[in-house]
Coordinates of C-alpha atoms in Angstrom, one line a residue:
X197 CA 11.5 13.0 -50.0
X198 CA 9.0 11.1 -48.1
X199 CA 10.9 11.3 -44.7
X200 CA 10.8 15.1 -44.5
X201 CA 7.9 15.2 -42.1
X202 CA 9.6 12.8 -39.6
X203 CA 12.9 14.5 -40.1
X204 CA 11.4 18.0 -39.5
X205 CA 9.6 16.9 -36.3
X206 CA 12.7 15.2 -35.0
X207 CA 14.8 18.3 -35.9
X208 CA 12.4 20.7 -34.2
X209 CA 12.3 18.6 -31.0
X210 CA 16.1 18.1 -31.0
X211 CA 16.9 21.8 -31.5
X212 CA 14.4 22.9 -28.9
X213 CA 15.9 20.4 -26.4
X214 CA 19.4 21.7 -27.2
X215 CA 18.3 25.3 -26.8
X216 CA 16.7 24.5 -23.5
X217 CA 19.8 22.7 -22.3
X218 CA 22.0 25.6 -23.3
X219 CA 19.8 27.8 -21.1
X220 CA 20.4 25.5 -18.1
X221 CA 17.2 23.6 -18.2
X222 CA 17.4 20.1 -16.8
X223 CA 15.7 17.9 -19.4
X224 CA 14.8 15.4 -16.8
X225 CA 12.6 18.0 -15.3
X226 CA 10.4 18.0 -18.4
X227 CA 9.3 14.4 -17.7
X228 CA 6.0 15.3 -16.1
X229 CA 3.2 12.7 -16.0
X230 CA 0.4 15.0 -14.8
X231 CA 1.3 17.5 -17.6
X232 CA 1.3 14.7 -20.1
X233 CA -2.1 13.5 -19.0
X234 CA -3.6 17.1 -19.0
X235 CA -2.4 17.9 -22.5
X236 CA -2.5 14.6 -24.5
X237 CA -5.3 13.0 -22.6
X238 CA -7.4 16.1 -22.6
X239 CA -6.7 16.8 -26.3
X240 CA -7.5 13.2 -27.3
X241 CA -10.8 13.3 -25.3
X242 CA -11.8 16.7 -26.7
X243 CA -11.1 15.5 -30.3
X244 CA -13.0 12.3 -29.7
X245 CA -16.0 14.3 -28.3
X246 CA -16.3 16.2 -31.6
X247 CA -15.3 13.5 -34.1
X248 CA -16.7 10.2 -35.2
X249 CA -15.1 7.1 -33.8
X250 CA -14.1 6.0 -37.3
X251 CA -12.0 9.1 -37.7
X252 CA -10.4 8.6 -34.3
X253 CA -9.4 5.1 -35.3
X254 CA -7.8 6.4 -38.5
X255 CA -5.4 8.6 -36.6
X256 CA -2.4 6.1 -36.6
X257 CA -2.9 5.4 -40.3
X258 CA -3.0 9.2 -41.1
X259 CA 0.3 9.7 -39.1
X260 CA 1.8 6.9 -41.2
X261 CA 0.6 8.5 -44.4
X262 CA 2.0 11.9 -43.4
X263 CA 5.4 10.5 -42.6
X264 CA 5.7 7.9 -45.3
X265 CA 3.4 9.0 -48.0
X266 CA 4.9 10.1 -51.3
X267 CA 3.5 12.6 -53.7
X268 CA 2.4 10.9 -57.0
X269 CA 4.7 11.0 -60.0
X270 CA 3.1 13.3 -62.7
X271 CA 5.7 12.3 -65.3
X272 CA 4.6 8.6 -65.1
X273 CA 1.0 9.7 -65.7
X274 CA 2.0 12.0 -68.6
X275 CA 3.9 9.1 -70.2
X276 CA 0.9 6.8 -69.7
X277 CA -1.6 9.2 -71.2
X278 CA 0.6 10.0 -74.1
X279 CA 0.9 6.3 -75.0
X280 CA -2.8 5.9 -74.6
X281 CA -3.4 8.8 -76.9
X282 CA -1.0 7.3 -79.5
X283 CA -2.9 4.0 -79.3
X284 CA -6.3 5.7 -79.7
X285 CA -5.1 7.7 -82.7
X286 CA -3.5 4.7 -84.4
X287 CA -6.0 2.0 -83.6
X288 CA -9.2 3.8 -82.5
X289 CA -10.8 4.4 -79.2
X290 CA -12.0 0.8 -78.8
X291 CA -8.4 -0.4 -78.8
X292 CA -8.0 1.2 -75.3
X293 CA -10.2 -1.4 -73.7
X294 CA -7.4 -3.9 -74.1
X295 CA -5.1 -1.6 -72.1
X296 CA -7.4 -1.2 -69.1
X297 CA -6.0 -4.1 -67.1
X298 CA -2.5 -2.5 -67.3
X299 CA -3.6 0.8 -65.9
X300 CA -3.1 0.7 -62.1
X301 CA -4.7 4.0 -61.1
X302 CA -8.5 3.6 -60.5
X303 CA -9.4 7.2 -61.5
X304 CA -7.5 6.9 -64.8
X305 CA -9.0 3.5 -65.5
X306 CA -12.5 4.9 -64.9
X307 CA -11.9 7.8 -67.3
X308 CA -10.5 5.5 -70.1
X309 CA -13.5 3.1 -69.6
X310 CA -15.8 6.0 -70.1
X311 CA -13.9 6.9 -73.3
X312 CA -14.3 3.3 -74.6
X313 CA -18.0 3.4 -73.7
X314 CA -18.5 6.5 -75.8
X315 CA -19.6 8.7 -72.9
X316 CA -20.5 12.3 -73.8
X317 CA -17.6 14.6 -72.9
X318 CA -19.7 16.9 -70.8
X319 CA -21.1 14.0 -68.8
X320 CA -17.6 12.6 -68.4
X321 CA -16.3 15.9 -67.1
X322 CA -19.1 16.2 -64.6
X323 CA -18.6 12.7 -63.3
X324 CA -14.9 12.9 -62.9
X325 CA -15.0 16.5 -61.4
X326 CA -17.5 15.3 -58.8
X327 CA -15.1 12.5 -57.9
X328 CA -12.2 14.9 -57.5
X329 CA -14.4 17.2 -55.3
X330 CA -15.4 14.2 -53.2
X331 CA -11.8 13.2 -52.7
X332 CA -10.9 16.7 -51.5
X333 CA -13.8 16.7 -49.0
X334 CA -12.9 13.2 -47.7
X335 CA -9.3 14.3 -47.2
X336 CA -10.3 17.6 -45.6
X337 CA -12.5 15.7 -43.1
X338 CA -9.7 13.3 -42.3
X339 CA -7.0 15.9 -41.6
X340 CA -9.4 18.0 -39.6
X341 CA -8.7 15.7 -36.6
X342 CA -5.2 17.1 -36.5
X343 CA -6.3 20.6 -37.0
X344 CA -8.7 20.2 -34.0
X345 CA -5.9 18.7 -31.9
X346 CA -3.7 21.6 -32.7
X347 CA -6.4 23.9 -31.5
X348 CA -7.2 22.0 -28.3
X349 CA -3.6 21.2 -27.2
X350 CA -2.5 24.7 -26.1
X351 CA -5.8 25.2 -24.3
X352 CA -5.3 22.0 -22.4
X353 CA -1.8 23.1 -21.6
X354 CA -3.1 26.3 -20.1
X355 CA -5.7 24.4 -18.2
X356 CA -2.9 22.2 -16.7
X357 CA -0.8 25.2 -15.8
X358 CA -3.8 26.9 -14.1
X359 CA -4.5 23.8 -12.0
X360 CA -0.8 23.5 -11.2
X361 CA -0.8 27.1 -10.0
X362 CA -3.9 26.5 -7.9
X363 CA -1.9 23.8 -6.1
X364 CA 1.0 26.2 -5.7
X365 CA -1.3 28.8 -4.1
X366 CA -2.6 26.2 -1.6
X367 CA 1.0 25.6 -0.4
X368 CA 2.3 29.1 0.2
X369 CA 3.4 28.1 3.7
X370 CA 6.4 26.3 2.1
X371 CA 8.4 29.0 0.2
X372 CA 11.1 26.5 -0.7
X373 CA 8.8 24.5 -2.9
X374 CA 7.3 27.4 -4.8
X375 CA 9.9 27.6 -7.5
X376 CA 9.9 23.9 -8.5
X377 CA 6.1 23.8 -8.3
X378 CA 5.6 26.8 -10.5
X379 CA 8.2 25.4 -13.0
X380 CA 6.3 22.1 -13.1
X381 CA 3.0 23.9 -13.6
X382 CA 4.3 25.6 -16.8
X383 CA 5.4 22.4 -18.3
X384 CA 1.8 21.7 -19.3
X385 CA 1.8 24.9 -21.4
X386 CA 5.1 23.9 -23.0
X387 CA 3.6 20.5 -23.9
X388 CA 0.4 22.0 -25.3
X389 CA 2.0 24.7 -27.4
X390 CA 4.9 22.5 -28.5
X391 CA 2.7 19.5 -29.6
X392 CA 0.4 21.8 -31.5
X393 CA 3.1 23.6 -33.5
X394 CA 5.7 20.8 -33.8
X395 CA 3.4 17.8 -34.4
X396 CA -0.3 18.4 -35.0
X397 CA -0.1 21.4 -37.4
X398 CA 2.8 20.0 -39.4
X399 CA 1.0 16.7 -39.9
X400 CA -2.2 18.4 -41.0
X401 CA -0.2 20.6 -43.4
X402 CA 1.6 17.5 -44.9
X403 CA -1.7 15.7 -45.4
X404 CA -3.0 18.9 -47.1
X405 CA 0.0 18.9 -49.4
X406 CA -0.5 15.3 -50.4
X407 CA -4.2 16.0 -51.1
X408 CA -3.3 19.0 -53.3
X409 CA -0.8 16.9 -55.2
X410 CA -3.4 14.2 -55.8
X411 CA -6.0 16.7 -56.9
X412 CA -3.5 18.3 -59.4
X413 CA -2.7 14.8 -60.8
X414 CA -6.4 14.0 -61.2
X415 CA -7.2 17.3 -62.8
X416 CA -4.4 16.7 -65.3
X417 CA -5.7 13.2 -65.9
X418 CA -9.2 14.5 -66.5
X419 CA -7.9 16.9 -69.2
X420 CA -5.8 14.1 -70.7
X421 CA -8.8 11.7 -70.9
X422 CA -11.0 14.3 -72.6
X423 CA -8.2 15.1 -75.1
X424 CA -7.9 11.4 -75.9
X425 CA -11.6 11.3 -76.5
X426 CA -11.4 14.2 -78.9
X427 CA -8.5 12.6 -80.8
X428 CA -5.9 15.2 -79.9
X429 CA -2.4 14.9 -81.3
X430 CA -0.3 12.9 -78.8
X431 CA 2.6 15.4 -79.0
X432 CA 0.3 18.4 -78.4
X433 CA -1.3 16.5 -75.5
X434 CA 2.1 15.9 -74.0
X435 CA 3.1 19.5 -74.2
X436 CA -0.2 20.5 -72.7
X437 CA 0.2 18.1 -69.8
X438 CA 3.7 19.2 -69.1
X439 CA 2.3 22.6 -68.1
X440 CA 1.1 20.9 -64.9
X441 CA 4.6 20.0 -63.7
X442 CA 7.5 22.2 -62.5
X443 CA 9.5 23.8 -65.3
X444 CA 12.6 21.8 -64.6
X445 CA 10.7 18.5 -64.9
X446 CA 9.1 19.7 -68.1
X447 CA 12.4 20.8 -69.6
X448 CA 14.1 17.4 -68.7
X449 CA 11.2 15.6 -70.3
X450 CA 11.3 17.7 -73.5
X451 CA 15.0 17.1 -73.7
X452 CA 14.6 13.3 -73.4
X453 CA 11.9 13.3 -76.0
X454 CA 14.1 15.3 -78.4
X455 CA 16.9 12.8 -78.0
X456 CA 14.6 9.9 -78.4
X457 CA 13.3 11.3 -81.7
X458 CA 16.6 10.5 -83.3
X459 CA 16.5 6.8 -82.2
X460 CA 14.4 3.9 -83.1
X461 CA 10.7 4.0 -81.9
X462 CA 10.2 3.1 -78.3
X463 CA 9.3 -0.5 -77.8
X464 CA 5.7 -1.3 -77.1
X465 CA 5.8 -2.3 -73.5
X466 CA 3.4 -2.4 -70.6
X467 CA 1.2 0.6 -70.0
X468 CA 1.4 0.1 -66.2
X469 CA 1.9 3.6 -64.6
X470 CA 3.1 4.6 -61.2
X471 CA 0.2 4.0 -58.9
X472 CA -1.3 7.3 -57.7
X473 CA -2.9 6.3 -54.4
X474 CA -5.0 8.7 -52.5
X475 CA -3.1 10.8 -50.1
X476 CA -5.5 10.1 -47.3
X477 CA -7.6 7.0 -47.1
X478 CA -11.3 7.6 -47.3

């Protein structure tokens, strides 16, 4: 479910607010402009100081990916590679060239093009593995912005609290204002620790999950492309690829295949697969 990140953040914030209210905290007291500037302004500045401007500009897009991004569908890719293997086995490897325009995923299309071109299997593996490693590195660099923010935010919160306490100590001649002033000073720590653990770390972890899902899909695709090149039996290939997916999905797919075996052959339709876009844009 692609909305889990947004739901999780909203749920955490809501339950924290409810808990605070049950303890007697006035939520209006949490509206503190200086604390907001200390934490979010300071964190943004610290992240910008150690990151390229291009990565800073990508932050809104990365948030959108974390909240709306869906993990790729491995079953669609397995169906696609099985059909391509059947085509190659029945009509030869060169017949795959006619199917390239119907393959949406760029990585898969590149692998099939190398098969059509007669690329050596070892060279093909090296090229595609390098591309997978490069994707992992790009995505790691992108999500590092949020990991850095999660590290800076609590420190900025403590900084805001310290400055607030300095102000309190300068006004000890007014005992009646000490309580509210100290309370206000600690709001910065609350904002820093809260934003790190409720927003920044969860977003970074979600981006990491999306990357891992894309890497698994590409690794599976690489094995499938090499199997097509070697002329492996499509049924054997499918069973091999099903080992990449959760057991319940594999069992459901195997059951569907068994039922389909008793019916007429599947119609020869389009080979367009579910697009497996990168989890994080380069």
